[in-house]
Short mmCIF file of C-alpha atoms and ligand atoms in Angstrom, two decimals:
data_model
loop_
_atom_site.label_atom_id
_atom_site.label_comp_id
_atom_site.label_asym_id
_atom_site.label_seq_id
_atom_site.Cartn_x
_atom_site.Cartn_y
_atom_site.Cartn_z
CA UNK N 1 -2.35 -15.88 -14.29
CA UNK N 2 0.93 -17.25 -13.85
CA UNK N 3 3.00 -15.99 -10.86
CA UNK N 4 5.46 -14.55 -13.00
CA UNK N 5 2.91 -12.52 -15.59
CA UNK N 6 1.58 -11.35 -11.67
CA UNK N 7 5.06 -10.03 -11.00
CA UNK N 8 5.01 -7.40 -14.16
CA UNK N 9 1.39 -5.77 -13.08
CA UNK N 10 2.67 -3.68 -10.06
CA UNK N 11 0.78 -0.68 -8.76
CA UNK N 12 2.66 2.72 -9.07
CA UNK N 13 5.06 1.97 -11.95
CA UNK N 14 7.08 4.79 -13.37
CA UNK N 15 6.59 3.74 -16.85
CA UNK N 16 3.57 2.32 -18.32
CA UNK N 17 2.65 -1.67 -17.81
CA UNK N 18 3.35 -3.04 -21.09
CA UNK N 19 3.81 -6.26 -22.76
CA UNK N 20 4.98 -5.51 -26.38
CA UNK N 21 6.39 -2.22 -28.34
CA UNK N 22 5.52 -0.21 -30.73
CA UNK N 23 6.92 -3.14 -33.23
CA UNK N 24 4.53 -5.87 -31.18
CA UNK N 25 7.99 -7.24 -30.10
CA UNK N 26 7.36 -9.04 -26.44
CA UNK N 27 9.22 -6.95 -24.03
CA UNK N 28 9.03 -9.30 -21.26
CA UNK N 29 9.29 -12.90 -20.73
CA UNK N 30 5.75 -14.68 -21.24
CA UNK N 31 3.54 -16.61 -23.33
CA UNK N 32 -0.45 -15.57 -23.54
CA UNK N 33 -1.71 -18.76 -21.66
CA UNK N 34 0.06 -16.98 -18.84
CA UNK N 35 -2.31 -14.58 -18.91
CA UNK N 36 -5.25 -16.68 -19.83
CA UNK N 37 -5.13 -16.16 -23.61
CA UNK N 38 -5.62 -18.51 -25.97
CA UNK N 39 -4.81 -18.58 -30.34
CA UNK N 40 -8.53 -18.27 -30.46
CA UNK N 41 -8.92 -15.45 -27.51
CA UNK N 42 -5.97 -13.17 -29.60
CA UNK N 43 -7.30 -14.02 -33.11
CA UNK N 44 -11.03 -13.32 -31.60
CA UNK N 45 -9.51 -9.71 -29.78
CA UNK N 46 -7.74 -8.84 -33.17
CA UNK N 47 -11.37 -9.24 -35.20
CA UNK N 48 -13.16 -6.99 -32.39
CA UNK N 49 -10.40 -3.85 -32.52
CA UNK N 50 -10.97 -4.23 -36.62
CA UNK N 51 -14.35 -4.59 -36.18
CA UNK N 52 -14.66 -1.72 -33.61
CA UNK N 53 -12.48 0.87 -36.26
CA UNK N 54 -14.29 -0.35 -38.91
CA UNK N 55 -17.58 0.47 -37.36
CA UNK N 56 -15.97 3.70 -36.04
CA UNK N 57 -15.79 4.92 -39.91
CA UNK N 58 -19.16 3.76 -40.86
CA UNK N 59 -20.60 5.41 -37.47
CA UNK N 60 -18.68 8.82 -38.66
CA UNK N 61 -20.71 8.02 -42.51
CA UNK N 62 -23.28 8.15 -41.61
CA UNK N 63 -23.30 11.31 -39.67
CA UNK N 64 -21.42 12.99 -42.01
CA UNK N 65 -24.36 11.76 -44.75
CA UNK N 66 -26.86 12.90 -42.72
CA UNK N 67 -28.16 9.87 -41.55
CA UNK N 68 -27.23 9.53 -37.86
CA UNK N 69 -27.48 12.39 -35.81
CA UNK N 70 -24.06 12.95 -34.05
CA UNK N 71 -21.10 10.34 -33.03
CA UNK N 72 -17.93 10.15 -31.39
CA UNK N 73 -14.84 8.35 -32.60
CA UNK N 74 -13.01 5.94 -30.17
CA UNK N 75 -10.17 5.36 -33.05
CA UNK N 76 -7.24 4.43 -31.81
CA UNK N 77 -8.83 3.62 -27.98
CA UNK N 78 -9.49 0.15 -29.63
CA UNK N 79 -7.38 -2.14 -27.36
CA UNK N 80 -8.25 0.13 -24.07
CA UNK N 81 -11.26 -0.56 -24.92
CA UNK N 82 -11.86 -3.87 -26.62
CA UNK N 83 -8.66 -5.71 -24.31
CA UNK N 84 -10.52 -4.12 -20.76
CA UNK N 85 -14.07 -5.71 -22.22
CA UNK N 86 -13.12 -8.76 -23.08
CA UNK N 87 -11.74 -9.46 -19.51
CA UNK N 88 -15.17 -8.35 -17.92
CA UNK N 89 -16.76 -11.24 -16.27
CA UNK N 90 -20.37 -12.12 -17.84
CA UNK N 91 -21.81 -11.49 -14.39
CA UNK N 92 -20.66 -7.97 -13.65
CA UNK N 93 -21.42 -4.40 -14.29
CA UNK N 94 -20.64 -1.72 -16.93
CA UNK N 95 -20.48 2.20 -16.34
CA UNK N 96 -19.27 3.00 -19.71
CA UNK N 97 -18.56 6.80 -20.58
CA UNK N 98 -18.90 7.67 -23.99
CA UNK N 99 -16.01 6.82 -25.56
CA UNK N 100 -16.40 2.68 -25.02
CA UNK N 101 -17.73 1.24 -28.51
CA UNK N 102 -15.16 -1.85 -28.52
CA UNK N 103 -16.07 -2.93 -24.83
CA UNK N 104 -20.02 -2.49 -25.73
CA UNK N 105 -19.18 -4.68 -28.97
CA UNK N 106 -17.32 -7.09 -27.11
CA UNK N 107 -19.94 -7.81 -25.09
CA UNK N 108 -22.33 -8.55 -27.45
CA UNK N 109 -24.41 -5.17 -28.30
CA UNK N 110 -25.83 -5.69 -31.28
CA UNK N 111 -24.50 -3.76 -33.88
CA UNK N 112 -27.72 -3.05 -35.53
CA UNK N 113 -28.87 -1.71 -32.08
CA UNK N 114 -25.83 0.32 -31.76
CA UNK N 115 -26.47 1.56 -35.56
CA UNK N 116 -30.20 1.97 -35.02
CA UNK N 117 -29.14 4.13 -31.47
CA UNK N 118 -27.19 6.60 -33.39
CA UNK N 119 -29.78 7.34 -36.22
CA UNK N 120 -32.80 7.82 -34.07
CA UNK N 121 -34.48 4.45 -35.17
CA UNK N 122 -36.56 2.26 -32.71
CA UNK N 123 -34.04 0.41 -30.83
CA UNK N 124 -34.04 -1.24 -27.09
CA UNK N 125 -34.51 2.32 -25.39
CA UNK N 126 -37.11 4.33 -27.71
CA UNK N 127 -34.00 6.09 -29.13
CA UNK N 128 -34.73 8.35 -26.49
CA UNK N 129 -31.22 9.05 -25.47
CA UNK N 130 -28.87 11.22 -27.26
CA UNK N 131 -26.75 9.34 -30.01
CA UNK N 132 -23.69 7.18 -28.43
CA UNK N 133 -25.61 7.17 -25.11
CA UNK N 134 -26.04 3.27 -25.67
CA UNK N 135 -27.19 1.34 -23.02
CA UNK N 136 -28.60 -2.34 -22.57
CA UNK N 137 -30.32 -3.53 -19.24
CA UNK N 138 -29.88 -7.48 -20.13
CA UNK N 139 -26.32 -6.94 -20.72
CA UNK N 140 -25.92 -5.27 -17.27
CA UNK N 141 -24.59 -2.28 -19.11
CA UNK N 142 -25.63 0.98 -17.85
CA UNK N 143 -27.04 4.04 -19.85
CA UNK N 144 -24.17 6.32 -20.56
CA UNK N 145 -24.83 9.54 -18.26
CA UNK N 146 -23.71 12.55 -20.75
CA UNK N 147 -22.14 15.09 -17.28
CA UNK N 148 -18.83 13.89 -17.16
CA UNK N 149 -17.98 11.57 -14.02
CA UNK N 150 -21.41 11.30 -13.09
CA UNK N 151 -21.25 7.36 -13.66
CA UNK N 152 -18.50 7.24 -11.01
CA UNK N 153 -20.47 7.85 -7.89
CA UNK N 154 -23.15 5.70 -9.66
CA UNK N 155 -21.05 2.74 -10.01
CA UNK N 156 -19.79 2.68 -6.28
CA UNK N 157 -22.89 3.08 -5.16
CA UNK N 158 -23.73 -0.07 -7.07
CA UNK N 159 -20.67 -1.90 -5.47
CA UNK N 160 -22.31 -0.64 -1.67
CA UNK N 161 -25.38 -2.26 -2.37
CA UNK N 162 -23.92 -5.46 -4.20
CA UNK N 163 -22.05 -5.80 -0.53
CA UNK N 164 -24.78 -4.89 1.11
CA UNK N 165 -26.68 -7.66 -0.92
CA UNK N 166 -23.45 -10.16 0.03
CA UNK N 167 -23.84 -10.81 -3.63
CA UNK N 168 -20.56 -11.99 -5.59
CA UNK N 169 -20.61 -9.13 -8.66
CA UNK N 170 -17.95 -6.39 -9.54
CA UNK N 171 -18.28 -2.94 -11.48
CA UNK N 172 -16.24 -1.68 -13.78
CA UNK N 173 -16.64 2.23 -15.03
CA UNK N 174 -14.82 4.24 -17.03
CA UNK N 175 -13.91 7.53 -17.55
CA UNK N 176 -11.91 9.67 -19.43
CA UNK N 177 -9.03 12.41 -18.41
CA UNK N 178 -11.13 14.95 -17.95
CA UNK N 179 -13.73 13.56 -16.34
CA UNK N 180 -10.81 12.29 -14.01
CA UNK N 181 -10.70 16.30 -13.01
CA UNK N 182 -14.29 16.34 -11.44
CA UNK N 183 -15.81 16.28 -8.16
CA UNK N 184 -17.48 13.14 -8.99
CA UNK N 185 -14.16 11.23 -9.70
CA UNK N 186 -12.85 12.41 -5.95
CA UNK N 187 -16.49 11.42 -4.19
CA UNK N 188 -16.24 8.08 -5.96
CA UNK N 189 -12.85 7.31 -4.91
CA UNK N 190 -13.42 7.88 -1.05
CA UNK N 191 -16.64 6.00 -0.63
CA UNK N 192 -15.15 2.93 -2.89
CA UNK N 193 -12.19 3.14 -0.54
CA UNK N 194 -14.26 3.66 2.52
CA UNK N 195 -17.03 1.20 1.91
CA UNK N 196 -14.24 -1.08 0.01
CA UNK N 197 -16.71 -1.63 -2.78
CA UNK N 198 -15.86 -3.92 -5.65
CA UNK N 199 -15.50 -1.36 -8.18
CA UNK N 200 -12.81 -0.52 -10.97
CA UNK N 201 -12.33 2.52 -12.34
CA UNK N 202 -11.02 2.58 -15.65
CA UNK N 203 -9.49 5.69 -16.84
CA UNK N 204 -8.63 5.75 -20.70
CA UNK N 205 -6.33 8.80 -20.65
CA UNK N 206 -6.52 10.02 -24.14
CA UNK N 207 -4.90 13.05 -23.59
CA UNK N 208 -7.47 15.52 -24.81
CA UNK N 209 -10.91 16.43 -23.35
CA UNK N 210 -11.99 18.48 -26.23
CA UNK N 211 -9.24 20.94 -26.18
CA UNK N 212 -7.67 20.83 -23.21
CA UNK N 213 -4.22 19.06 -22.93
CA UNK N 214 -3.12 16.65 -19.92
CA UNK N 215 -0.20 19.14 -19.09
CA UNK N 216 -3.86 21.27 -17.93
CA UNK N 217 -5.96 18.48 -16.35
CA UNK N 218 -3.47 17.50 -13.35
CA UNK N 219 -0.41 18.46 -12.01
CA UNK N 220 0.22 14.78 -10.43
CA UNK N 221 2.79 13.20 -12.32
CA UNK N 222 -0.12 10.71 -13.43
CA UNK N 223 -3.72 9.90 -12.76
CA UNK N 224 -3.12 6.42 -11.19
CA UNK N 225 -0.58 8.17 -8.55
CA UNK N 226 -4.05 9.25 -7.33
CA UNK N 227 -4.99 5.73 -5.64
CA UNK N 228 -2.33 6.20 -3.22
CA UNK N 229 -4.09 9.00 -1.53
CA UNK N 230 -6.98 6.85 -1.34
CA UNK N 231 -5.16 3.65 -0.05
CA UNK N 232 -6.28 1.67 -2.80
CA UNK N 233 -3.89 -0.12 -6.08
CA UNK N 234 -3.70 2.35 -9.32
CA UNK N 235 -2.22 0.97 -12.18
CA UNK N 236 -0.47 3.15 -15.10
CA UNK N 237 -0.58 0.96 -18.17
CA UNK N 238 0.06 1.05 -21.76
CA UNK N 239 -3.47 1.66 -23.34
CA UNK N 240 -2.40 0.22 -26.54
CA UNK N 241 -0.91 -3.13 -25.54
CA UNK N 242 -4.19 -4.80 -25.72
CA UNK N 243 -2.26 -7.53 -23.33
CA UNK N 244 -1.08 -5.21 -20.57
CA UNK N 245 -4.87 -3.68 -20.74
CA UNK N 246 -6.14 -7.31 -20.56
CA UNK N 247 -4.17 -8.86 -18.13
CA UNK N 248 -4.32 -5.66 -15.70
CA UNK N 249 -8.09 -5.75 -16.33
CA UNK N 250 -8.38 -9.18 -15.48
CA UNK N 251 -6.48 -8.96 -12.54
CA UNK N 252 -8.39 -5.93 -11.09
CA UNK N 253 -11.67 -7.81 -11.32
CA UNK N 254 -10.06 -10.46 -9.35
CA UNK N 255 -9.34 -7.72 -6.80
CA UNK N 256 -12.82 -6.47 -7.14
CA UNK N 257 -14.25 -9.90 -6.36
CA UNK N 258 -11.84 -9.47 -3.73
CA UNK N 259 -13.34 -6.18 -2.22
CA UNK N 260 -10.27 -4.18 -3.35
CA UNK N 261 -11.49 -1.31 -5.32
CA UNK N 262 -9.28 -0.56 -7.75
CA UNK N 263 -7.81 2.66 -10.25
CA UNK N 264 -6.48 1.78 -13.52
CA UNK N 265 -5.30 4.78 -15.86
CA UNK N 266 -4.75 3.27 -19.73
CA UNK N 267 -2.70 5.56 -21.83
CA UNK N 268 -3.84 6.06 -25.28
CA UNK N 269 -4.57 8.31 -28.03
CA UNK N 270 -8.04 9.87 -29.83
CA UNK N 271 -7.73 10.01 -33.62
CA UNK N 272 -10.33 12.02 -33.80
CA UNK N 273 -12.23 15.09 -32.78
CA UNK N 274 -13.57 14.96 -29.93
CA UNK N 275 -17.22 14.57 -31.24
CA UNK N 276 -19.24 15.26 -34.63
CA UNK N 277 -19.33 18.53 -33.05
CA UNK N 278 -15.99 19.57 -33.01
CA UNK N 279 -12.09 19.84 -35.32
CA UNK N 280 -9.45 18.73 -33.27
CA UNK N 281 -7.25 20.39 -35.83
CA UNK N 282 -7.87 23.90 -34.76
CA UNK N 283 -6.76 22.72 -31.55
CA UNK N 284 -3.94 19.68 -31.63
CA UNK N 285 -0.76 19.37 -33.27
CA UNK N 286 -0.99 17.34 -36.36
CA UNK N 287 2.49 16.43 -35.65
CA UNK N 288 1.05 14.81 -32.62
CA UNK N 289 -1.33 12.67 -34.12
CA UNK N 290 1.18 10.82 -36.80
CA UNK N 291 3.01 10.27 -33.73
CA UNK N 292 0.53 8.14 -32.18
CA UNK N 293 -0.40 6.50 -35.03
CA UNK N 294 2.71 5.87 -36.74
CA UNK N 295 4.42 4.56 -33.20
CA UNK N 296 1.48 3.31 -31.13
CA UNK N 297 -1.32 2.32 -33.23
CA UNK N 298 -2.99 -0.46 -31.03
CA UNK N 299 -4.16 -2.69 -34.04
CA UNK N 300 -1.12 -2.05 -35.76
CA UNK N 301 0.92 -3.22 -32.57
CA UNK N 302 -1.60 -6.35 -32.09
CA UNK N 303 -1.12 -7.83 -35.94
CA UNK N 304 2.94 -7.43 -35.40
CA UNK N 305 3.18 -9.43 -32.73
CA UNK N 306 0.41 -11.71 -34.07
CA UNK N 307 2.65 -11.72 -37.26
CA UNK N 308 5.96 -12.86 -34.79
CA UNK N 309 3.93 -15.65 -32.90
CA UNK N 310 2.80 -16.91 -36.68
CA UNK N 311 -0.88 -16.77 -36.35
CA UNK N 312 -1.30 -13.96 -38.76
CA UNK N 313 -1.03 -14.30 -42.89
CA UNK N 314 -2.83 -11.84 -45.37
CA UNK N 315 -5.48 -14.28 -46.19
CA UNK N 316 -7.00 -13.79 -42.59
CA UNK N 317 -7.16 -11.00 -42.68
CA UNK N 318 -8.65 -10.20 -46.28
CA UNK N 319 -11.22 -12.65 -44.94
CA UNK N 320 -11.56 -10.54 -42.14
CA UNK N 321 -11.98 -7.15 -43.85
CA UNK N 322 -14.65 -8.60 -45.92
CA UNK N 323 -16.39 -10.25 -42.80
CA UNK N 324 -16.44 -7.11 -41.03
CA UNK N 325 -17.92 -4.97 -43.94
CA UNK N 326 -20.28 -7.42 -44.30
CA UNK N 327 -21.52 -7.58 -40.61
CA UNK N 328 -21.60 -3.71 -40.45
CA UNK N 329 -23.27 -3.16 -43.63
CA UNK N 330 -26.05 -5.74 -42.80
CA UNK N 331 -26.60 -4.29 -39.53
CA UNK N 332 -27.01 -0.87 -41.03
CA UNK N 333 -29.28 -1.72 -43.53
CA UNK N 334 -31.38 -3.53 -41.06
CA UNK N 335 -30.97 -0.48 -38.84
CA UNK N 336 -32.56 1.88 -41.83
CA UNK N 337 -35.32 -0.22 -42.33
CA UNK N 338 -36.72 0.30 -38.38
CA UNK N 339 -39.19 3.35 -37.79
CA UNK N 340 -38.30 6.17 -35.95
CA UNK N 341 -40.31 5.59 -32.19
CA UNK N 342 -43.75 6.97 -33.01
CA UNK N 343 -45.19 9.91 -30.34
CA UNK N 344 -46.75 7.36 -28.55
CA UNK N 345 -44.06 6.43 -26.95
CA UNK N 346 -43.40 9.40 -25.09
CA UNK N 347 -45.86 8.60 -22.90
CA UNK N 348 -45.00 4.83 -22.47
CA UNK N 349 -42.96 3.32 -19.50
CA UNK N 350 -43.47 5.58 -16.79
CA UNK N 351 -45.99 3.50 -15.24
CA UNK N 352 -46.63 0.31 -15.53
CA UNK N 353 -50.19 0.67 -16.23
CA UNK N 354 -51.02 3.55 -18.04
CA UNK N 355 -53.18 5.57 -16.05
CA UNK N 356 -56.44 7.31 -17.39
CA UNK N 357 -55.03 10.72 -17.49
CA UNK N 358 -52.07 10.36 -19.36
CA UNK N 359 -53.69 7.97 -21.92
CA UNK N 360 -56.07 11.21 -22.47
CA UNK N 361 -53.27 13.03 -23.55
CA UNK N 362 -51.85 10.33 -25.45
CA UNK N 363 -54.66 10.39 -27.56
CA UNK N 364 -55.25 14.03 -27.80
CA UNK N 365 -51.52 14.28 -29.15
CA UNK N 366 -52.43 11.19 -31.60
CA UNK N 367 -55.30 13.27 -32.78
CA UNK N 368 -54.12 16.41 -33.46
CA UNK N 369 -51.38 15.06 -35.24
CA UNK N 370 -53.29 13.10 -37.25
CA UNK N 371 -55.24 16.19 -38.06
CA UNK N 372 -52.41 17.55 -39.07
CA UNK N 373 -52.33 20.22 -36.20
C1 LIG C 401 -20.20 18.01 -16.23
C2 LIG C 401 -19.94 18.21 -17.69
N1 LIG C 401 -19.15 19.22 -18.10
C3 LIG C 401 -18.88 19.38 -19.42
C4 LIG C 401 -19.43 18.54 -20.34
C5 LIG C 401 -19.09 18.70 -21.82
N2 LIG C 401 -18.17 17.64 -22.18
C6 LIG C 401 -18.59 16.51 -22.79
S1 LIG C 401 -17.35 15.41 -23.03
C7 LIG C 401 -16.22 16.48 -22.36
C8 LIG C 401 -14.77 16.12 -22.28
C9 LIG C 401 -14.54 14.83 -21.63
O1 LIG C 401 -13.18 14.55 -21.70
P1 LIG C 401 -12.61 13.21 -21.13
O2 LIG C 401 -13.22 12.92 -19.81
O3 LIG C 401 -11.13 13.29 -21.19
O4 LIG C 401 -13.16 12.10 -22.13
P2 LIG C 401 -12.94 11.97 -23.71
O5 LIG C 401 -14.03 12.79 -24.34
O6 LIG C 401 -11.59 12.46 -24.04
O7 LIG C 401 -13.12 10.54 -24.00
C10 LIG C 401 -16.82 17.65 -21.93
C11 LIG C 401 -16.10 18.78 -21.29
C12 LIG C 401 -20.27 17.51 -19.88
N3 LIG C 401 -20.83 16.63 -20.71
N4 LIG C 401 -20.49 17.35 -18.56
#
């Protein structure tokens, strides 16, 4: 990053970092190469926030048609989420929370193993967590914990033994507003500060955690305001200004490489309810929600200033609708097609050998149920 782009991401700001308005007019003086972006890296972020709404609606299908068992939207999160991924290095660490589709599809998840997750089909983990709780060892991304914060305390403890390893690897974990209000987020904080692990935490401030507004998760005047107390950089950026969330990403794992733990807090908005479970409108202001996506809609704000830097026409992105339907509907047929995890595989992966006893009751399982017990 150029010296100048450095000179915009400050810790502390009173206003959010941010690189373009609510138009996608540039609001500061810069060009993408300064912050590492190519044609090809902005064209290739635009198709992954189209690509993560886009599966967002097939994800909330299905459930609705009975065919995956719950979901939760991350509409209009899609540049906190998609910008922060892309800058994660291929080496390092992932504590996402639940609301993190676009940095899971960034970094390569298969979609048909996200799809297959979510409808209870066999998939890398046995679909033995609840729906959304993706997770993929070879991608170093960490099973989503479902008590809120818990991956905090996790995720530094990660960053003690990566130092204690003298290995050169950084951690990023996210979290969400409320989670931001638990004993986990505090206990995190101190030990990455302490042991100066190379973690980041990522807050996407959303504004909600199911029903309860910001104005009655903290009385700080933001969440970032919080590093101070722990002597470490928090940064208070524009969630959707997927180039202020992927420059200041980018620039915190160079800190993290660094041994500077760091605290960013991306402002955004959920579309949604919070969950399959839930209806945000017997809670939230409807008013509220046209705001946010009328003014700050971060794929909206991405194609405008696309549009002004002329690498945008309606062709592209016809081609890129159709593309995406085509990818998601292929993955979800090839989703339907896998089994559900048979009983045996309860018992499978607790030990590496099998021992006698629990084979037994494999088997007695097996047999009853054949039997129709
Ligand atoms: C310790 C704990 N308390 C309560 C819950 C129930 N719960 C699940 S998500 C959630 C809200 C989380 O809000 P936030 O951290 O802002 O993330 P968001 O859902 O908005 O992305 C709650 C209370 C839980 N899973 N764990």
């Amino acid at each position: 990053m150029t010296e100048k782009t450095l000179d915009y991401i400050k810790p502390f700001t009173d206003e959010p970092i941010r690189f373009i308005g609510s138009e996608g007019e540039p609001l500061l003086d810069f060009k993408p190469e300064d912050i590492g972006l190519s044609e090809e890296d902005l064209k290739t972020l635009y198709y992954y926030m189209k690509l993560t709404r886009a599966f967002d609606r097939k994800g909330m299908f299905l459930t609705r048609s009975g065919k995956a068992l719950f979901y939760v939207e991350v509409a209009g999160q899609e540049a906190a989420t998609v910008a922060s991924g892309y800058a994660i290095p291929e080496n390092d660490w992932i504590f996402p929370a639940h609301r993190e589709h676009g940095v899971l599809i960034v970094r390569g998840y298969p979609l048909v193993e996200l799809f297959a997750q979510i409808m209870g089909r066999m998939e890398v983990n046995k679909a033995r967590q609840m729906p959304v709780h993706w997770g993929m060892r070879k991608l170093r991304i960490i099973t989503i914990s479902s008590p809120v914060g818990n991956q905090l305390p996790q995720a530094v403890g990660i960053g003690m033994a990566i130092n204690y390893l003298k290995r050169d690897e950084a951690i990023i974990a996210y979290v969400g507003d409320g989670g931001s209000s638990t004993g986990d987020f505090h206990t995190a904080l101190t030990f990455a500060s302490v042991f100066k692990t190379p973690t980041i935490i990522f807050v996407q401030n959303n504004q909600w955690a199911i029903s309860v507004p910001t104005k009655r998760q903290y009385g700080s005047k933001n969440i970032a305001i919080k590093a101070i107390a722990y002597g470490i950089d928090g940064y208070y950026i524009d969630g959707n200004d997927f180039l202020a969330v992927y420059a200041t990403t980018k620039l915190a794992f160079e800190k993290a490489h660094n041994k500077e733990p760091v605290l960013i807090e991306a402002m955004t908005y959920r579309y949604g309810s919070h969950s399959t479970a839930d209806q945000a409108d017997r809670y939230r202001d409807i008013k509220e929600l046209e705001y946010w996506q009328k003014t700050w809609d971060p794929i909206k704000r991405a194609k405008l200033y696309l549009q002004r830097i002329g690498i945008w026409n309606e062709k592209w992105e016809r081609e890129l609708d159709e593309q995406i339907e085509d990818e998601l509907n292929k993955a979800i047929d090839e989703a339907e097609k896998r089994p559900e995890p048979g009983p045996e595989t309860t018992f499978e992966d607790v030990y590496a050998q099998m021992p006698w006893h629990i084979k037994e009751e494999m088997e007695e399982l097996l047999k009853e149920i054949n039997e129709g017990a």
